[in-house]
């Protein structure tokens, strides 16, 4: 399938990682259920990318199943800081170069410490945003973890 090259896809190509790009032909961000249906997969395999700021003023990126909620306490524990909070939506593009609904953990303007919910290790493949609304990347989570130093952690609310 021919998909426009995004920064995330360029990074995968540079590292010679096996992946499958998907263009869902969406004009606006879609919910997890819609994305999973269009990909013919489960919501647990579709991962969203969230950007946060810590008590230490550092930014952190978290990937978790699209139907789950980030536990801010678990996230803070994973990064070793006192407190974590979501960044304001208006800060996303200037900080990462990505828009809401098209934010990829790869190819951001700056490299941030990135964590993925440990449930990803139970799935092959997983899907995440390719850096543009409607573009999804299908990949083995171990390739993401090993190549890009993405750290597995318990991140979801119970």
mmCIF file of C-alpha atoms in Angstrom:
data_model
loop_
_atom_site.group_PDB
_atom_site.id
_atom_site.type_symbol
_atom_site.label_atom_id
_atom_site.label_comp_id
_atom_site.label_asym_id
_atom_site.label_seq_id
_atom_site.Cartn_x
_atom_site.Cartn_y
_atom_site.Cartn_z
ATOM 1 C CA UNK A 1 0.000 0.000 0.000
ATOM 2 C CA UNK A 2 1.338 3.411 -0.940
ATOM 3 C CA UNK A 3 1.344 5.769 2.040
ATOM 4 C CA UNK A 4 2.849 9.241 2.237
ATOM 5 C CA UNK A 5 6.253 9.168 3.958
ATOM 6 C CA UNK A 6 5.987 10.703 7.403
ATOM 7 C CA UNK A 7 8.843 11.326 9.834
ATOM 8 C CA UNK A 8 7.804 8.179 11.725
ATOM 9 C CA UNK A 9 7.914 6.056 8.562
ATOM 10 C CA UNK A 10 11.275 7.560 7.571
ATOM 11 C CA UNK A 11 12.699 6.522 10.956
ATOM 12 C CA UNK A 12 11.497 2.950 10.462
ATOM 13 C CA UNK A 13 13.009 2.890 6.966
ATOM 14 C CA UNK A 14 16.321 4.293 8.239
ATOM 15 C CA UNK A 15 16.546 1.496 10.819
ATOM 16 C CA UNK A 16 15.356 -1.134 8.297
ATOM 17 C CA UNK A 17 12.478 -2.204 10.565
ATOM 18 C CA UNK A 18 9.726 -4.415 9.134
ATOM 19 C CA UNK A 19 6.363 -2.647 9.270
ATOM 20 C CA UNK A 20 3.151 -2.340 7.305
ATOM 21 C CA UNK A 21 1.719 1.146 6.735
ATOM 22 C CA UNK A 22 -2.054 1.590 6.599
ATOM 23 C CA UNK A 23 -3.875 4.629 5.198
ATOM 24 C CA UNK A 24 -7.374 4.634 6.662
ATOM 25 C CA UNK A 25 -8.385 7.659 4.557
ATOM 26 C CA UNK A 26 -9.650 9.592 7.589
ATOM 27 C CA UNK A 27 -10.067 13.363 7.498
ATOM 28 C CA UNK A 28 -10.272 13.713 11.278
ATOM 29 C CA UNK A 29 -9.200 11.782 14.356
ATOM 30 C CA UNK A 30 -11.243 8.644 15.028
ATOM 31 C CA UNK A 31 -11.923 6.729 18.223
ATOM 32 C CA UNK A 32 -10.241 3.427 19.077
ATOM 33 C CA UNK A 33 -13.241 1.340 18.115
ATOM 34 C CA UNK A 34 -13.385 2.877 14.622
ATOM 35 C CA UNK A 35 -9.650 2.519 14.021
ATOM 36 C CA UNK A 36 -9.665 -1.112 15.234
ATOM 37 C CA UNK A 37 -12.637 -1.903 12.995
ATOM 38 C CA UNK A 38 -10.967 -0.324 9.940
ATOM 39 C CA UNK A 39 -7.770 -2.298 10.658
ATOM 40 C CA UNK A 40 -9.735 -5.495 11.298
ATOM 41 C CA UNK A 41 -8.108 -5.920 14.703
ATOM 42 C CA UNK A 42 -8.880 -5.475 18.413
ATOM 43 C CA UNK A 43 -8.851 -2.217 20.363
ATOM 44 C CA UNK A 44 -6.171 -3.734 22.615
ATOM 45 C CA UNK A 45 -3.766 -3.845 19.639
ATOM 46 C CA UNK A 46 -4.299 -0.211 18.618
ATOM 47 C CA UNK A 47 -2.031 2.059 20.671
ATOM 48 C CA UNK A 48 -2.436 5.779 21.243
ATOM 49 C CA UNK A 49 0.434 8.161 21.948
ATOM 50 C CA UNK A 50 0.146 10.577 24.868
ATOM 51 C CA UNK A 51 2.583 13.374 25.694
ATOM 52 C CA UNK A 52 3.046 14.497 29.280
ATOM 53 C CA UNK A 53 5.177 16.779 31.388
ATOM 54 C CA UNK A 54 6.675 15.746 34.690
ATOM 55 C CA UNK A 55 7.205 17.531 37.987
ATOM 56 C CA UNK A 56 10.831 17.716 36.806
ATOM 57 C CA UNK A 57 9.696 19.787 33.730
ATOM 58 C CA UNK A 58 10.797 16.977 31.373
ATOM 59 C CA UNK A 59 8.433 15.677 28.709
ATOM 60 C CA UNK A 60 7.556 11.993 28.458
ATOM 61 C CA UNK A 61 5.707 9.957 25.845
ATOM 62 C CA UNK A 62 3.393 7.083 26.721
ATOM 63 C CA UNK A 63 1.853 4.489 24.406
ATOM 64 C CA UNK A 64 -1.128 2.538 25.624
ATOM 65 C CA UNK A 65 -4.049 0.615 24.203
ATOM 66 C CA UNK A 66 -6.448 3.096 22.653
ATOM 67 C CA UNK A 67 -9.324 1.866 24.822
ATOM 68 C CA UNK A 68 -7.350 2.305 28.071
ATOM 69 C CA UNK A 69 -6.657 5.290 30.323
ATOM 70 C CA UNK A 70 -3.222 6.403 31.490
ATOM 71 C CA UNK A 71 -2.639 6.128 35.226
ATOM 72 C CA UNK A 72 -0.731 9.300 36.047
ATOM 73 C CA UNK A 73 0.590 7.697 39.250
ATOM 74 C CA UNK A 74 1.923 4.654 37.393
ATOM 75 C CA UNK A 75 3.377 6.904 34.691
ATOM 76 C CA UNK A 76 5.199 9.038 37.267
ATOM 77 C CA UNK A 77 6.520 5.882 38.934
ATOM 78 C CA UNK A 78 7.735 4.542 35.557
ATOM 79 C CA UNK A 79 9.773 7.659 34.840
ATOM 80 C CA UNK A 80 10.915 8.207 38.421
ATOM 81 C CA UNK A 81 9.358 11.598 39.024
ATOM 82 C CA UNK A 82 6.972 12.875 41.667
ATOM 83 C CA UNK A 83 4.079 13.845 39.388
ATOM 84 C CA UNK A 84 3.040 13.661 35.701
ATOM 85 C CA UNK A 85 0.336 15.573 33.888
ATOM 86 C CA UNK A 86 -0.916 15.705 30.318
ATOM 87 C CA UNK A 87 0.293 18.620 28.226
ATOM 88 C CA UNK A 88 -2.307 21.059 26.899
ATOM 89 C CA UNK A 89 -3.516 20.126 23.423
ATOM 90 C CA UNK A 90 -2.312 23.489 22.042
ATOM 91 C CA UNK A 91 1.253 22.554 23.104
ATOM 92 C CA UNK A 92 1.303 19.280 21.140
ATOM 93 C CA UNK A 93 2.169 20.578 17.674
ATOM 94 C CA UNK A 94 4.881 23.073 18.717
ATOM 95 C CA UNK A 95 6.499 20.441 20.939
ATOM 96 C CA UNK A 96 6.252 17.347 18.716
ATOM 97 C CA UNK A 97 5.423 18.503 15.181
ATOM 98 C CA UNK A 98 2.291 16.331 15.286
ATOM 99 C CA UNK A 99 -1.406 17.182 15.568
ATOM 100 C CA UNK A 100 -3.936 15.617 17.929
ATOM 101 C CA UNK A 101 -5.084 12.328 16.407
ATOM 102 C CA UNK A 102 -1.910 11.968 14.351
ATOM 103 C CA UNK A 103 0.771 11.925 17.049
ATOM 104 C CA UNK A 104 3.370 9.199 16.598
ATOM 105 C CA UNK A 105 5.975 8.189 19.185
ATOM 106 C CA UNK A 106 8.515 8.200 16.323
ATOM 107 C CA UNK A 107 9.808 11.198 14.422
ATOM 108 C CA UNK A 108 8.982 13.922 16.927
ATOM 109 C CA UNK A 109 10.913 17.207 16.737
ATOM 110 C CA UNK A 110 12.905 16.069 19.782
ATOM 111 C CA UNK A 111 13.536 12.603 21.237
ATOM 112 C CA UNK A 112 11.662 12.093 24.498
ATOM 113 C CA UNK A 113 11.801 9.162 26.907
ATOM 114 C CA UNK A 114 9.069 6.843 25.647
ATOM 115 C CA UNK A 115 7.192 4.106 27.492
ATOM 116 C CA UNK A 116 4.712 1.504 26.238
ATOM 117 C CA UNK A 117 2.155 -0.358 28.296
ATOM 118 C CA UNK A 118 3.437 -3.854 29.022
ATOM 119 C CA UNK A 119 0.282 -5.331 27.446
ATOM 120 C CA UNK A 120 1.926 -4.656 24.057
ATOM 121 C CA UNK A 121 4.198 -7.622 24.727
ATOM 122 C CA UNK A 122 1.129 -9.886 24.481
ATOM 123 C CA UNK A 123 0.325 -8.746 20.947
ATOM 124 C CA UNK A 124 1.998 -9.138 17.590
ATOM 125 C CA UNK A 125 1.396 -6.962 15.761
ATOM 126 C CA UNK A 126 0.425 -3.679 17.376
ATOM 127 C CA UNK A 127 -0.702 -0.556 15.546
ATOM 128 C CA UNK A 128 0.086 3.085 16.288
ATOM 129 C CA UNK A 129 -0.127 6.427 14.526
ATOM 130 C CA UNK A 130 2.223 6.942 11.624
ATOM 131 C CA UNK A 131 2.368 10.683 12.232
ATOM 132 C CA UNK A 132 -0.673 11.790 10.271
ATOM 133 C CA UNK A 133 -4.400 11.433 10.887
ATOM 134 C CA UNK A 134 -5.506 8.155 9.323
ATOM 135 C CA UNK A 135 -2.017 6.685 8.904
ATOM 136 C CA UNK A 136 -1.339 3.673 11.118
ATOM 137 C CA UNK A 137 1.816 1.585 11.429
ATOM 138 C CA UNK A 138 1.596 -2.158 11.996
ATOM 139 C CA UNK A 139 4.703 -3.500 13.728
ATOM 140 C CA UNK A 140 6.049 -6.148 16.065
ATOM 141 C CA UNK A 141 6.254 -4.386 19.460
ATOM 142 C CA UNK A 142 9.674 -5.916 20.164
ATOM 143 C CA UNK A 143 11.135 -4.089 17.148
ATOM 144 C CA UNK A 144 9.821 -0.820 18.526
ATOM 145 C CA UNK A 145 11.132 -1.556 22.032
ATOM 146 C CA UNK A 146 14.596 -2.730 20.960
ATOM 147 C CA UNK A 147 15.326 -0.249 18.173
ATOM 148 C CA UNK A 148 13.915 2.920 19.720
ATOM 149 C CA UNK A 149 14.556 2.220 23.431
ATOM 150 C CA UNK A 150 10.839 2.265 24.243
ATOM 151 C CA UNK A 151 10.462 0.963 27.783
ATOM 152 C CA UNK A 152 7.620 -1.425 28.711
ATOM 153 C CA UNK A 153 5.831 -0.511 31.958
ATOM 154 C CA UNK A 154 2.526 -0.935 33.779
ATOM 155 C CA UNK A 155 0.769 2.282 32.698
ATOM 156 C CA UNK A 156 -2.995 1.712 32.518
ATOM 157 C CA UNK A 157 -5.574 2.474 35.163
ATOM 158 C CA UNK A 158 -6.891 -0.684 36.798
#
